[in-house]
PDB file of C-alpha atoms in Angstrom:
ATOM      1  CA  MET A   1     -22.193 -82.251-178.255  1.00 81.00           C
ATOM      2  CA  LYS A   2     -19.216 -81.167-180.353  1.00 94.00           C
ATOM      3  CA  LYS A   3     -19.703 -79.339-183.640  1.00 97.00           C
ATOM      4  CA  THR A   4     -19.242 -80.439-187.259  1.00 98.00           C
ATOM      5  CA  LEU A   5     -16.606 -78.647-189.311  1.00 98.00           C
ATOM      6  CA  VAL A   6     -17.110 -78.265-193.057  1.00 98.00           C
ATOM      7  CA  VAL A   7     -14.164 -77.074-195.126  1.00 98.00           C
ATOM      8  CA  GLY A   8     -14.903 -76.447-198.781  1.00 98.00           C
ATOM      9  CA  SER A   9     -16.244 -74.332-201.571  1.00 97.00           C
ATOM     10  CA  THR A  10     -18.951 -71.720-201.871  1.00 96.00           C
ATOM     11  CA  ASN A  11     -20.340 -70.691-205.254  1.00 93.00           C
ATOM     12  CA  THR A  12     -23.145 -68.711-206.766  1.00 92.00           C
ATOM     13  CA  ASP A  13     -25.081 -71.001-209.115  1.00 85.00           C
ATOM     14  CA  MET A  14     -26.584 -69.658-212.321  1.00 89.00           C
ATOM     15  CA  VAL A  15     -29.183 -72.245-213.308  1.00 86.00           C
ATOM     16  CA  ILE A  16     -31.106 -72.687-216.550  1.00 92.00           C
ATOM     17  CA  SER A  17     -33.878 -75.279-216.536  1.00 90.00           C
ATOM     18  CA  ASN A  18     -35.115 -76.567-219.884  1.00 93.00           C
ATOM     19  CA  ARG A  19     -36.847 -79.619-221.369  1.00 93.00           C
ATOM     20  CA  VAL A  20     -33.567 -81.231-222.543  1.00 94.00           C
ATOM     21  CA  LEU A  21     -29.827 -80.676-222.149  1.00 93.00           C
ATOM     22  CA  PRO A  22     -28.120 -79.241-225.251  1.00 93.00           C
ATOM     23  CA  ARG A  23     -25.685 -81.332-227.244  1.00 92.00           C
ATOM     24  CA  PRO A  24     -22.250 -79.890-228.146  1.00 92.00           C
ATOM     25  CA  GLY A  25     -22.760 -76.953-230.486  1.00 94.00           C
ATOM     26  CA  GLU A  26     -26.522 -76.878-229.951  1.00 94.00           C
ATOM     27  CA  THR A  27     -28.535 -73.944-228.615  1.00 94.00           C
ATOM     28  CA  ILE A  28     -31.853 -74.578-226.844  1.00 92.00           C
ATOM     29  CA  SER A  29     -34.071 -71.647-225.928  1.00 91.00           C
ATOM     30  CA  GLY A  30     -37.198 -71.300-223.848  1.00 89.00           C
ATOM     31  CA  GLY A  31     -35.815 -72.229-220.437  1.00 89.00           C
ATOM     32  CA  SER A  32     -36.154 -70.539-217.045  1.00 92.00           C
ATOM     33  CA  PHE A  33     -33.306 -68.899-215.115  1.00 93.00           C
ATOM     34  CA  MET A  34     -32.488 -68.845-211.390  1.00 86.00           C
ATOM     35  CA  LEU A  35     -29.610 -67.385-209.405  1.00 87.00           C
ATOM     36  CA  ASN A  36     -28.958 -69.622-206.393  1.00 86.00           C
ATOM     37  CA  PRO A  37     -26.377 -70.000-203.625  1.00 91.00           C
ATOM     38  CA  GLY A  38     -24.355 -73.193-204.053  1.00 91.00           C
ATOM     39  CA  GLY A  39     -20.913 -74.760-203.910  1.00 92.00           C
ATOM     40  CA  LYS A  40     -20.433 -78.265-202.540  1.00 95.00           C
ATOM     41  CA  GLY A  41     -18.926 -77.087-199.262  1.00 97.00           C
ATOM     42  CA  ALA A  42     -21.583 -74.455-198.603  1.00 97.00           C
ATOM     43  CA  ASN A  43     -24.378 -76.844-199.603  1.00 96.00           C
ATOM     44  CA  GLN A  44     -23.103 -79.455-197.167  1.00 98.00           C
ATOM     45  CA  ALA A  45     -22.706 -76.892-194.393  1.00 98.00           C
ATOM     46  CA  VAL A  46     -26.318 -75.803-194.857  1.00 98.00           C
ATOM     47  CA  ALA A  47     -27.414 -79.441-194.780  1.00 98.00           C
ATOM     48  CA  VAL A  48     -25.489 -80.045-191.546  1.00 98.00           C
ATOM     49  CA  SER A  49     -26.979 -76.956-189.950  1.00 98.00           C
ATOM     50  CA  ARG A  50     -30.586 -77.605-190.980  1.00 98.00           C
ATOM     51  CA  LEU A  51     -30.553 -81.337-190.273  1.00 98.00           C
ATOM     52  CA  SER A  52     -28.660 -81.453-186.979  1.00 97.00           C
ATOM     53  CA  SER A  53     -30.463 -82.044-183.693  1.00 94.00           C
ATOM     54  CA  ARG A  54     -29.306 -78.745-182.226  1.00 92.00           C
ATOM     55  CA  LYS A  55     -28.691 -75.193-183.385  1.00 92.00           C
ATOM     56  CA  LYS A  56     -25.264 -73.677-184.110  1.00 94.00           C
ATOM     57  CA  SER A  57     -23.854 -77.134-184.842  1.00 96.00           C
ATOM     58  CA  CYS A  58     -21.772 -76.224-187.893  1.00 98.00           C
ATOM     59  CA  VAL A  59     -18.589 -74.269-188.573  1.00 98.00           C
ATOM     60  CA  PHE A  60     -17.841 -73.532-192.242  1.00 98.00           C
ATOM     61  CA  VAL A  61     -14.381 -72.551-193.491  1.00 98.00           C
ATOM     62  CA  ALA A  62     -14.040 -71.283-197.059  1.00 98.00           C
ATOM     63  CA  LYS A  63     -12.554 -68.535-199.211  1.00 98.00           C
ATOM     64  CA  VAL A  64     -14.478 -65.900-201.160  1.00 98.00           C
ATOM     65  CA  GLY A  65     -13.671 -62.901-203.307  1.00 98.00           C
ATOM     66  CA  ASP A  66     -13.899 -59.320-202.141  1.00 97.00           C
ATOM     67  CA  ASP A  67     -17.184 -58.932-204.009  1.00 96.00           C
ATOM     68  CA  LEU A  68     -20.968 -59.013-203.758  1.00 95.00           C
ATOM     69  CA  PHE A  69     -21.190 -62.806-204.020  1.00 95.00           C
ATOM     70  CA  GLY A  70     -18.713 -63.197-201.162  1.00 96.00           C
ATOM     71  CA  ARG A  71     -20.617 -60.801-198.914  1.00 95.00           C
ATOM     72  CA  GLU A  72     -23.904 -62.521-199.725  1.00 94.00           C
ATOM     73  CA  THR A  73     -22.347 -65.852-198.748  1.00 95.00           C
ATOM     74  CA  ALA A  74     -21.494 -64.542-195.294  1.00 94.00           C
ATOM     75  CA  ALA A  75     -25.007 -63.163-194.814  1.00 95.00           C
ATOM     76  CA  ARG A  76     -26.687 -66.407-195.923  1.00 94.00           C
ATOM     77  CA  MET A  77     -24.542 -68.514-193.623  1.00 95.00           C
ATOM     78  CA  ARG A  78     -25.496 -66.352-190.644  1.00 95.00           C
ATOM     79  CA  LYS A  79     -29.193 -66.757-191.466  1.00 95.00           C
ATOM     80  CA  ASP A  80     -28.762 -70.535-191.382  1.00 96.00           C
ATOM     81  CA  GLY A  81     -27.044 -70.396-187.992  1.00 97.00           C
ATOM     82  CA  ILE A  82     -23.653 -71.349-189.422  1.00 98.00           C
ATOM     83  CA  ASP A  83     -20.405 -70.024-187.972  1.00 98.00           C
ATOM     84  CA  ALA A  84     -18.850 -69.022-191.316  1.00 98.00           C
ATOM     85  CA  ARG A  85     -15.135 -68.307-191.054  1.00 98.00           C
ATOM     86  CA  LEU A  86     -14.350 -66.895-194.488  1.00 98.00           C
ATOM     87  CA  CYS A  87     -10.971 -65.938-195.912  1.00 98.00           C
ATOM     88  CA  ILE A  88     -11.062 -63.023-198.378  1.00 98.00           C
ATOM     89  CA  ASP A  89      -9.185 -63.100-201.697  1.00 98.00           C
ATOM     90  CA  LYS A  90      -8.402 -59.590-202.937  1.00 96.00           C
ATOM     91  CA  LYS A  91      -7.553 -60.791-206.471  1.00 97.00           C
ATOM     92  CA  GLU A  92      -9.787 -63.735-207.365  1.00 97.00           C
ATOM     93  CA  PRO A  93     -13.589 -63.466-207.540  1.00 97.00           C
ATOM     94  CA  SER A  94     -15.942 -65.678-205.560  1.00 97.00           C
ATOM     95  CA  GLY A  95     -16.690 -69.047-207.130  1.00 97.00           C
ATOM     96  CA  THR A  96     -19.469 -69.414-209.675  1.00 93.00           C
ATOM     97  CA  ALA A  97     -21.174 -72.328-211.405  1.00 86.00           C
ATOM     98  CA  LEU A  98     -23.218 -72.584-214.601  1.00 91.00           C
ATOM     99  CA  ILE A  99     -25.835 -75.339-214.311  1.00 87.00           C
ATOM    100  CA  LEU A 100     -28.148 -76.773-216.949  1.00 92.00           C
ATOM    101  CA  VAL A 101     -31.060 -78.918-215.763  1.00 88.00           C
ATOM    102  CA  ASP A 102     -33.454 -80.936-217.928  1.00 90.00           C
ATOM    103  CA  ALA A 103     -37.090 -81.893-217.355  1.00 88.00           C
ATOM    104  CA  LYS A 104     -36.052 -85.142-215.643  1.00 84.00           C
ATOM    105  CA  GLY A 105     -33.834 -83.374-213.130  1.00 79.00           C
ATOM    106  CA  GLN A 106     -30.529 -84.433-214.705  1.00 85.00           C
ATOM    107  CA  ASN A 107     -27.866 -81.756-214.875  1.00 84.00           C
ATOM    108  CA  GLU A 108     -24.623 -80.548-216.400  1.00 89.00           C
ATOM    109  CA  ILE A 109     -22.400 -78.271-214.314  1.00 85.00           C
ATOM    110  CA  SER A 110     -19.389 -76.110-215.145  1.00 88.00           C
ATOM    111  CA  VAL A 111     -17.608 -74.470-212.208  1.00 83.00           C
ATOM    112  CA  ALA A 112     -15.244 -71.475-212.078  1.00 91.00           C
ATOM    113  CA  LEU A 113     -13.469 -72.056-208.768  1.00 93.00           C
ATOM    114  CA  GLY A 114     -12.250 -68.481-208.305  1.00 97.00           C
ATOM    115  CA  ALA A 115     -11.249 -67.881-204.674  1.00 98.00           C
ATOM    116  CA  ASN A 116     -12.117 -71.479-203.765  1.00 97.00           C
ATOM    117  CA  GLY A 117      -9.013 -72.575-205.633  1.00 97.00           C
ATOM    118  CA  THR A 118      -6.690 -70.349-203.600  1.00 98.00           C
ATOM    119  CA  LEU A 119      -7.581 -71.529-200.083  1.00 98.00           C
ATOM    120  CA  THR A 120      -4.195 -72.446-198.574  1.00 98.00           C
ATOM    121  CA  PRO A 121      -3.502 -74.897-195.743  1.00 98.00           C
ATOM    122  CA  ALA A 122      -2.310 -72.059-193.506  1.00 98.00           C
ATOM    123  CA  GLU A 123      -5.461 -70.018-194.135  1.00 98.00           C
ATOM    124  CA  ALA A 124      -7.784 -72.941-193.469  1.00 98.00           C
ATOM    125  CA  LEU A 125      -6.000 -74.030-190.307  1.00 98.00           C
ATOM    126  CA  SER A 126      -5.895 -70.489-188.933  1.00 98.00           C
ATOM    127  CA  LYS A 127      -9.675 -70.175-189.341  1.00 98.00           C
ATOM    128  CA  ILE A 128     -10.344 -73.613-187.840  1.00 98.00           C
ATOM    129  CA  GLY A 129      -8.447 -73.028-184.594  1.00 97.00           C
ATOM    130  CA  ASP A 130      -8.785 -75.804-182.001  1.00 96.00           C
ATOM    131  CA  PHE A 131      -9.774 -79.123-183.573  1.00 97.00           C
ATOM    132  CA  LYS A 132     -10.905 -80.383-180.185  1.00 95.00           C
ATOM    133  CA  ASP A 133     -14.099 -78.351-180.661  1.00 96.00           C
ATOM    134  CA  PHE A 134     -15.195 -80.735-183.421  1.00 98.00           C
ATOM    135  CA  ALA A 135     -16.559 -84.253-183.665  1.00 98.00           C
ATOM    136  CA  ALA A 136     -16.131 -84.499-187.437  1.00 98.00           C
ATOM    137  CA  VAL A 137     -14.789 -82.653-190.473  1.00 98.00           C
ATOM    138  CA  LEU A 138     -16.483 -82.968-193.860  1.00 98.00           C
ATOM    139  CA  MET A 139     -14.594 -81.983-197.022  1.00 98.00           C
ATOM    140  CA  GLN A 140     -14.886 -82.147-200.816  1.00 98.00           C
ATOM    141  CA  LEU A 141     -12.544 -81.472-203.750  1.00 97.00           C
ATOM    142  CA  GLU A 142     -13.501 -77.984-204.942  1.00 95.00           C
ATOM    143  CA  THR A 143     -10.657 -76.590-202.822  1.00 97.00           C
ATOM    144  CA  PRO A 144      -6.947 -77.472-203.251  1.00 97.00           C
ATOM    145  CA  ILE A 145      -5.979 -81.069-202.450  1.00 98.00           C
ATOM    146  CA  LYS A 146      -3.034 -79.831-200.369  1.00 98.00           C
ATOM    147  CA  THR A 147      -5.482 -77.978-198.120  1.00 98.00           C
ATOM    148  CA  VAL A 148      -7.740 -81.029-197.805  1.00 98.00           C
ATOM    149  CA  LEU A 149      -4.681 -83.091-196.857  1.00 98.00           C
ATOM    150  CA  ALA A 150      -3.443 -80.567-194.272  1.00 98.00           C
ATOM    151  CA  VAL A 151      -6.847 -80.374-192.573  1.00 98.00           C
ATOM    152  CA  ALA A 152      -7.194 -84.173-192.583  1.00 98.00           C
ATOM    153  CA  GLU A 153      -3.766 -84.563-190.989  1.00 98.00           C
ATOM    154  CA  GLN A 154      -4.579 -82.197-188.151  1.00 98.00           C
ATOM    155  CA  ALA A 155      -8.026 -83.696-187.660  1.00 98.00           C
ATOM    156  CA  LYS A 156      -6.556 -87.170-187.383  1.00 97.00           C
ATOM    157  CA  LYS A 157      -3.984 -86.009-184.830  1.00 98.00           C
ATOM    158  CA  ASN A 158      -6.803 -84.638-182.695  1.00 98.00           C
ATOM    159  CA  GLY A 159      -9.103 -87.658-182.963  1.00 98.00           C
ATOM    160  CA  VAL A 160     -11.634 -85.902-185.207  1.00 98.00           C
ATOM    161  CA  MET A 161     -13.568 -88.076-187.671  1.00 98.00           C
ATOM    162  CA  VAL A 162     -12.673 -87.261-191.310  1.00 98.00           C
ATOM    163  CA  ILE A 163     -15.315 -87.621-194.018  1.00 98.00           C
ATOM    164  CA  LEU A 164     -14.364 -86.962-197.643  1.00 98.00           C
ATOM    165  CA  ASN A 165     -16.876 -86.575-200.438  1.00 98.00           C
ATOM    166  CA  PRO A 166     -14.406 -86.905-203.361  1.00 98.00           C
ATOM    167  CA  ALA A 167     -16.251 -84.616-205.759  1.00 95.00           C
ATOM    168  CA  PRO A 168     -15.606 -83.431-208.336  1.00 92.00           C
ATOM    169  CA  ALA A 169     -13.738 -86.609-209.271  1.00 90.00           C
ATOM    170  CA  ALA A 170      -9.951 -86.407-208.953  1.00 93.00           C
ATOM    171  CA  LYS A 171      -6.989 -88.596-208.082  1.00 93.00           C
ATOM    172  CA  LEU A 172      -5.961 -88.435-204.429  1.00 97.00           C
ATOM    173  CA  PRO A 173      -2.448 -88.521-202.939  1.00 97.00           C
ATOM    174  CA  LYS A 174      -1.631 -91.890-201.384  1.00 97.00           C
ATOM    175  CA  LYS A 175      -1.014 -90.412-197.934  1.00 98.00           C
ATOM    176  CA  LEU A 176      -4.552 -88.998-197.800  1.00 98.00           C
ATOM    177  CA  TYR A 177      -6.357 -92.354-197.886  1.00 98.00           C
ATOM    178  CA  PRO A 178      -5.304 -93.575-194.403  1.00 98.00           C
ATOM    179  CA  LEU A 179      -6.537 -90.282-192.919  1.00 98.00           C
ATOM    180  CA  ILE A 180     -10.096 -90.814-194.193  1.00 98.00           C
ATOM    181  CA  ASP A 181     -12.609 -92.437-191.844  1.00 98.00           C
ATOM    182  CA  TRP A 182     -15.469 -92.286-194.362  1.00 98.00           C
ATOM    183  CA  ILE A 183     -15.285 -91.732-198.120  1.00 98.00           C
ATOM    184  CA  THR A 184     -18.499 -91.187-200.115  1.00 98.00           C
ATOM    185  CA  PRO A 185     -17.897 -91.315-203.875  1.00 98.00           C
ATOM    186  CA  ASN A 186     -20.571 -91.741-206.516  1.00 97.00           C
ATOM    187  CA  GLU A 187     -20.154 -94.361-209.246  1.00 96.00           C
ATOM    188  CA  THR A 188     -17.952 -92.174-211.464  1.00 95.00           C
ATOM    189  CA  GLU A 189     -15.746 -91.042-208.592  1.00 97.00           C
ATOM    190  CA  ALA A 190     -15.413 -94.609-207.284  1.00 98.00           C
ATOM    191  CA  GLU A 191     -14.232 -95.758-210.711  1.00 97.00           C
ATOM    192  CA  ILE A 192     -11.579 -93.030-210.887  1.00 97.00           C
ATOM    193  CA  LEU A 193     -10.326 -93.705-207.358  1.00 97.00           C
ATOM    194  CA  ALA A 194     -10.598 -97.487-207.237  1.00 97.00           C
ATOM    195  CA  GLY A 195     -10.100 -98.404-210.890  1.00 96.00           C
ATOM    196  CA  VAL A 196     -13.348-100.419-210.885  1.00 96.00           C
ATOM    197  CA  LYS A 197     -16.339 -99.548-213.076  1.00 97.00           C
ATOM    198  CA  VAL A 198     -19.270 -99.493-210.656  1.00 97.00           C
ATOM    199  CA  THR A 199     -22.565-100.663-212.150  1.00 96.00           C
ATOM    200  CA  ASP A 200     -24.045-103.026-209.556  1.00 96.00           C
ATOM    201  CA  VAL A 201     -23.577-104.484-206.075  1.00 97.00           C
ATOM    202  CA  ASP A 202     -20.736-106.829-207.068  1.00 97.00           C
ATOM    203  CA  SER A 203     -18.675-104.112-208.754  1.00 98.00           C
ATOM    204  CA  ALA A 204     -19.390-101.725-205.873  1.00 98.00           C
ATOM    205  CA  ALA A 205     -18.047-104.335-203.439  1.00 98.00           C
ATOM    206  CA  LYS A 206     -14.858-104.623-205.510  1.00 98.00           C
ATOM    207  CA  ALA A 207     -14.419-100.854-205.471  1.00 98.00           C
ATOM    208  CA  VAL A 208     -14.860-100.825-201.697  1.00 98.00           C
ATOM    209  CA  LYS A 209     -12.150-103.462-201.271  1.00 98.00           C
ATOM    210  CA  SER A 210      -9.789-101.447-203.457  1.00 98.00           C
ATOM    211  CA  LEU A 211     -10.330 -98.283-201.427  1.00 98.00           C
ATOM    212  CA  LYS A 212      -9.970-100.074-198.105  1.00 98.00           C
ATOM    213  CA  ARG A 213      -6.654-101.588-199.272  1.00 97.00           C
ATOM    214  CA  ARG A 214      -5.419 -98.007-199.655  1.00 97.00           C
ATOM    215  CA  GLY A 215      -6.222 -97.307-196.001  1.00 98.00           C
ATOM    216  CA  VAL A 216      -9.734 -95.824-196.018  1.00 98.00           C
ATOM    217  CA  GLY A 217     -11.741 -96.762-192.946  1.00 98.00           C
ATOM    218  CA  HIS A 218     -15.290 -96.990-194.344  1.00 98.00           C
ATOM    219  CA  VAL A 219     -16.871 -96.585-197.781  1.00 98.00           C
ATOM    220  CA  LEU A 220     -20.290 -95.542-199.038  1.00 98.00           C
ATOM    221  CA  ILE A 221     -20.895 -95.467-202.800  1.00 98.00           C
ATOM    222  CA  THR A 222     -23.877 -93.413-203.922  1.00 97.00           C
ATOM    223  CA  MET A 223     -25.411 -94.943-207.046  1.00 96.00           C
ATOM    224  CA  GLY A 224     -28.109 -92.476-208.061  1.00 90.00           C
ATOM    225  CA  VAL A 225     -31.557 -93.989-208.541  1.00 91.00           C
ATOM    226  CA  LYS A 226     -30.182 -97.421-207.599  1.00 95.00           C
ATOM    227  CA  GLY A 227     -29.423 -96.348-204.045  1.00 96.00           C
ATOM    228  CA  VAL A 228     -26.387 -96.396-201.756  1.00 98.00           C
ATOM    229  CA  TYR A 229     -23.937 -99.265-201.343  1.00 98.00           C
ATOM    230  CA  CYS A 230     -22.481 -99.580-197.845  1.00 98.00           C
ATOM    231  CA  GLY A 231     -19.186-101.452-197.631  1.00 97.00           C
ATOM    232  CA  ASP A 232     -19.531-102.223-193.924  1.00 95.00           C
ATOM    233  CA  CYS A 233     -23.069-103.521-194.382  1.00 95.00           C
ATOM    234  CA  GLY A 234     -22.243-105.371-197.593  1.00 96.00           C
ATOM    235  CA  LYS A 235     -25.520-104.367-199.222  1.00 96.00           C
ATOM    236  CA  LEU A 236     -27.339-101.814-201.327  1.00 98.00           C
ATOM    237  CA  PHE A 237     -29.861 -99.505-199.695  1.00 98.00           C
ATOM    238  CA  PRO A 238     -32.461 -98.816-202.428  1.00 96.00           C
ATOM    239  CA  ALA A 239     -33.222 -95.203-203.251  1.00 93.00           C
ATOM    240  CA  ARG A 240     -36.551 -93.731-202.226  1.00 92.00           C
ATOM    241  CA  LYS A 241     -38.909 -93.281-205.182  1.00 91.00           C
ATOM    242  CA  VAL A 242     -39.812 -89.642-205.825  1.00 92.00           C
ATOM    243  CA  LYS A 243     -40.463 -87.432-208.839  1.00 89.00           C
ATOM    244  CA  ALA A 244     -37.182 -85.566-209.279  1.00 87.00           C
ATOM    245  CA  VAL A 245     -37.144 -82.061-210.712  1.00 84.00           C
ATOM    246  CA  ASP A 246     -33.564 -81.036-209.859  1.00 81.00           C
ATOM    247  CA  CYS A 247     -30.722 -83.306-208.663  1.00 85.00           C
ATOM    248  CA  VAL A 248     -28.114 -80.533-208.323  1.00 81.00           C
ATOM    249  CA  ALA A 249     -27.451 -80.752-204.564  1.00 90.00           C
ATOM    250  CA  ALA A 250     -28.720 -84.256-203.806  1.00 94.00           C
ATOM    251  CA  GLY A 251     -25.261 -85.630-203.061  1.00 95.00           C
ATOM    252  CA  ASP A 252     -24.415 -82.673-200.848  1.00 97.00           C
ATOM    253  CA  VAL A 253     -27.617 -83.067-198.864  1.00 97.00           C
ATOM    254  CA  PHE A 254     -26.920 -86.778-198.459  1.00 98.00           C
ATOM    255  CA  ASN A 255     -23.410 -86.116-197.137  1.00 98.00           C
ATOM    256  CA  GLY A 256     -24.458 -83.358-194.744  1.00 98.00           C
ATOM    257  CA  ALA A 257     -27.314 -85.446-193.380  1.00 98.00           C
ATOM    258  CA  PHE A 258     -25.175 -88.586-193.060  1.00 98.00           C
ATOM    259  CA  VAL A 259     -22.444 -86.798-191.124  1.00 98.00           C
ATOM    260  CA  SER A 260     -24.983 -85.103-188.867  1.00 98.00           C
ATOM    261  CA  ALA A 261     -26.501 -88.474-188.027  1.00 98.00           C
ATOM    262  CA  LEU A 262     -23.104 -90.024-187.303  1.00 98.00           C
ATOM    263  CA  VAL A 263     -22.169 -87.145-184.995  1.00 97.00           C
ATOM    264  CA  GLU A 264     -25.416 -87.706-183.099  1.00 96.00           C
ATOM    265  CA  GLY A 265     -24.349 -91.304-182.508  1.00 96.00           C
ATOM    266  CA  ARG A 266     -26.772 -93.016-184.879  1.00 97.00           C
ATOM    267  CA  ALA A 267     -25.942 -96.457-186.257  1.00 97.00           C
ATOM    268  CA  VAL A 268     -24.691 -96.551-189.860  1.00 98.00           C
ATOM    269  CA  GLU A 269     -27.873 -98.044-191.321  1.00 97.00           C
ATOM    270  CA  GLU A 270     -30.005 -95.455-189.534  1.00 98.00           C
ATOM    271  CA  ALA A 271     -27.688 -92.659-190.710  1.00 98.00           C
ATOM    272  CA  ILE A 272     -27.984 -93.861-194.313  1.00 98.00           C
ATOM    273  CA  ALA A 273     -31.782 -93.970-194.112  1.00 97.00           C
ATOM    274  CA  PHE A 274     -31.862 -90.449-192.644  1.00 98.00           C
ATOM    275  CA  ALA A 275     -29.543 -89.161-195.387  1.00 98.00           C
ATOM    276  CA  GLN A 276     -31.503 -90.864-198.149  1.00 98.00           C
ATOM    277  CA  LYS A 277     -34.765 -89.346-196.959  1.00 97.00           C
ATOM    278  CA  ALA A 278     -33.211 -85.875-196.826  1.00 98.00           C
ATOM    279  CA  ALA A 279     -31.729 -86.259-200.322  1.00 96.00           C
ATOM    280  CA  SER A 280     -35.020 -87.576-201.715  1.00 96.00           C
ATOM    281  CA  ILE A 281     -36.787 -84.450-200.491  1.00 96.00           C
ATOM    282  CA  SER A 282     -34.128 -82.180-201.998  1.00 96.00           C
ATOM    283  CA  VAL A 283     -34.535 -83.536-205.545  1.00 94.00           C
ATOM    284  CA  THR A 284     -38.212 -82.577-205.547  1.00 93.00           C
ATOM    285  CA  ARG A 285     -37.206 -78.907-205.241  1.00 91.00           C
ATOM    286  CA  ARG A 286     -35.233 -76.605-207.492  1.00 85.00           C
ATOM    287  CA  GLY A 287     -31.955 -75.007-206.499  1.00 81.00           C
ATOM    288  CA  ALA A 288     -29.028 -76.084-204.346  1.00 84.00           C
ATOM    289  CA  GLN A 289     -29.260 -74.655-200.821  1.00 92.00           C
ATOM    290  CA  SER A 290     -32.895 -73.731-201.396  1.00 90.00           C
ATOM    291  CA  SER A 291     -33.669 -77.445-201.783  1.00 92.00           C
ATOM    292  CA  VAL A 292     -32.127 -78.527-198.461  1.00 95.00           C
ATOM    293  CA  PRO A 293     -34.899 -79.676-196.096  1.00 95.00           C
ATOM    294  CA  GLN A 294     -35.296 -78.784-192.439  1.00 96.00           C
ATOM    295  CA  ARG A 295     -34.837 -81.491-189.801  1.00 96.00           C
ATOM    296  CA  LYS A 296     -38.559 -81.555-188.945  1.00 96.00           C
ATOM    297  CA  GLU A 297     -39.285 -82.649-192.536  1.00 96.00           C
ATOM    298  CA  VAL A 298     -37.001 -85.674-192.273  1.00 96.00           C
ATOM    299  CA  ILE A 299     -37.413 -87.137-188.764  1.00 89.00           C
TER     300      ILE A 299
END
């Protein structure tokens, strides 16, 4: 079986959990602090590695600073069995994120991209090597759009499935859409990309049509506690009911699990169910990569 390639960001998350999120200008004390590995790309790579049916299934390409956080990223990836091919930035520090989480698991996140924002197309492609080694490439938007586009172009030329989780929300170049086999926005991201406010099944269907008109192959819209809307299936898959304590990496776990299931040859509905179960487990745990379940917990 071919491997899954993840190209994206790696951050160190500084997390404060408290009873409520502060309003602008407000200070709330009494919370707890954690220092966790994160970054959407790294989170998704960990999810792919832990949830795949075989070991050493994931290659992760990213850029880090020449600092402690960068070196810790490399060590963590190795522990998870990930082939981490990291570029080193001698000027910019490794990415960091400040995360506030309330008692209900809702969060606010501010990210300093650091070296993530300097990953060039040439650097990424040089680390990737032969695309024929891969069944799929999963990307996000915490690295430069031009790099995402360059990787998607080469993947498409080599018959590699392209999955884009368009987060954080941003406008995409028109020529990127036809290169995307699967796009997985949440409600906010779908609204920015498709120009349709997504609140229910009908509006989700309209957003799907808009994205497919731009050339995207398939669309999944994640809708939080409501569930996941699948454009191909034409229906909403309800979310599993759990007591959430931290939703920080839920979307990343969903994407990593979904791609892993697709690469294994599972049908779309089965892949969605697998990804939803993995994500539902992750929100019952604190942290980003620390919340990613092992395959044996999901199957």
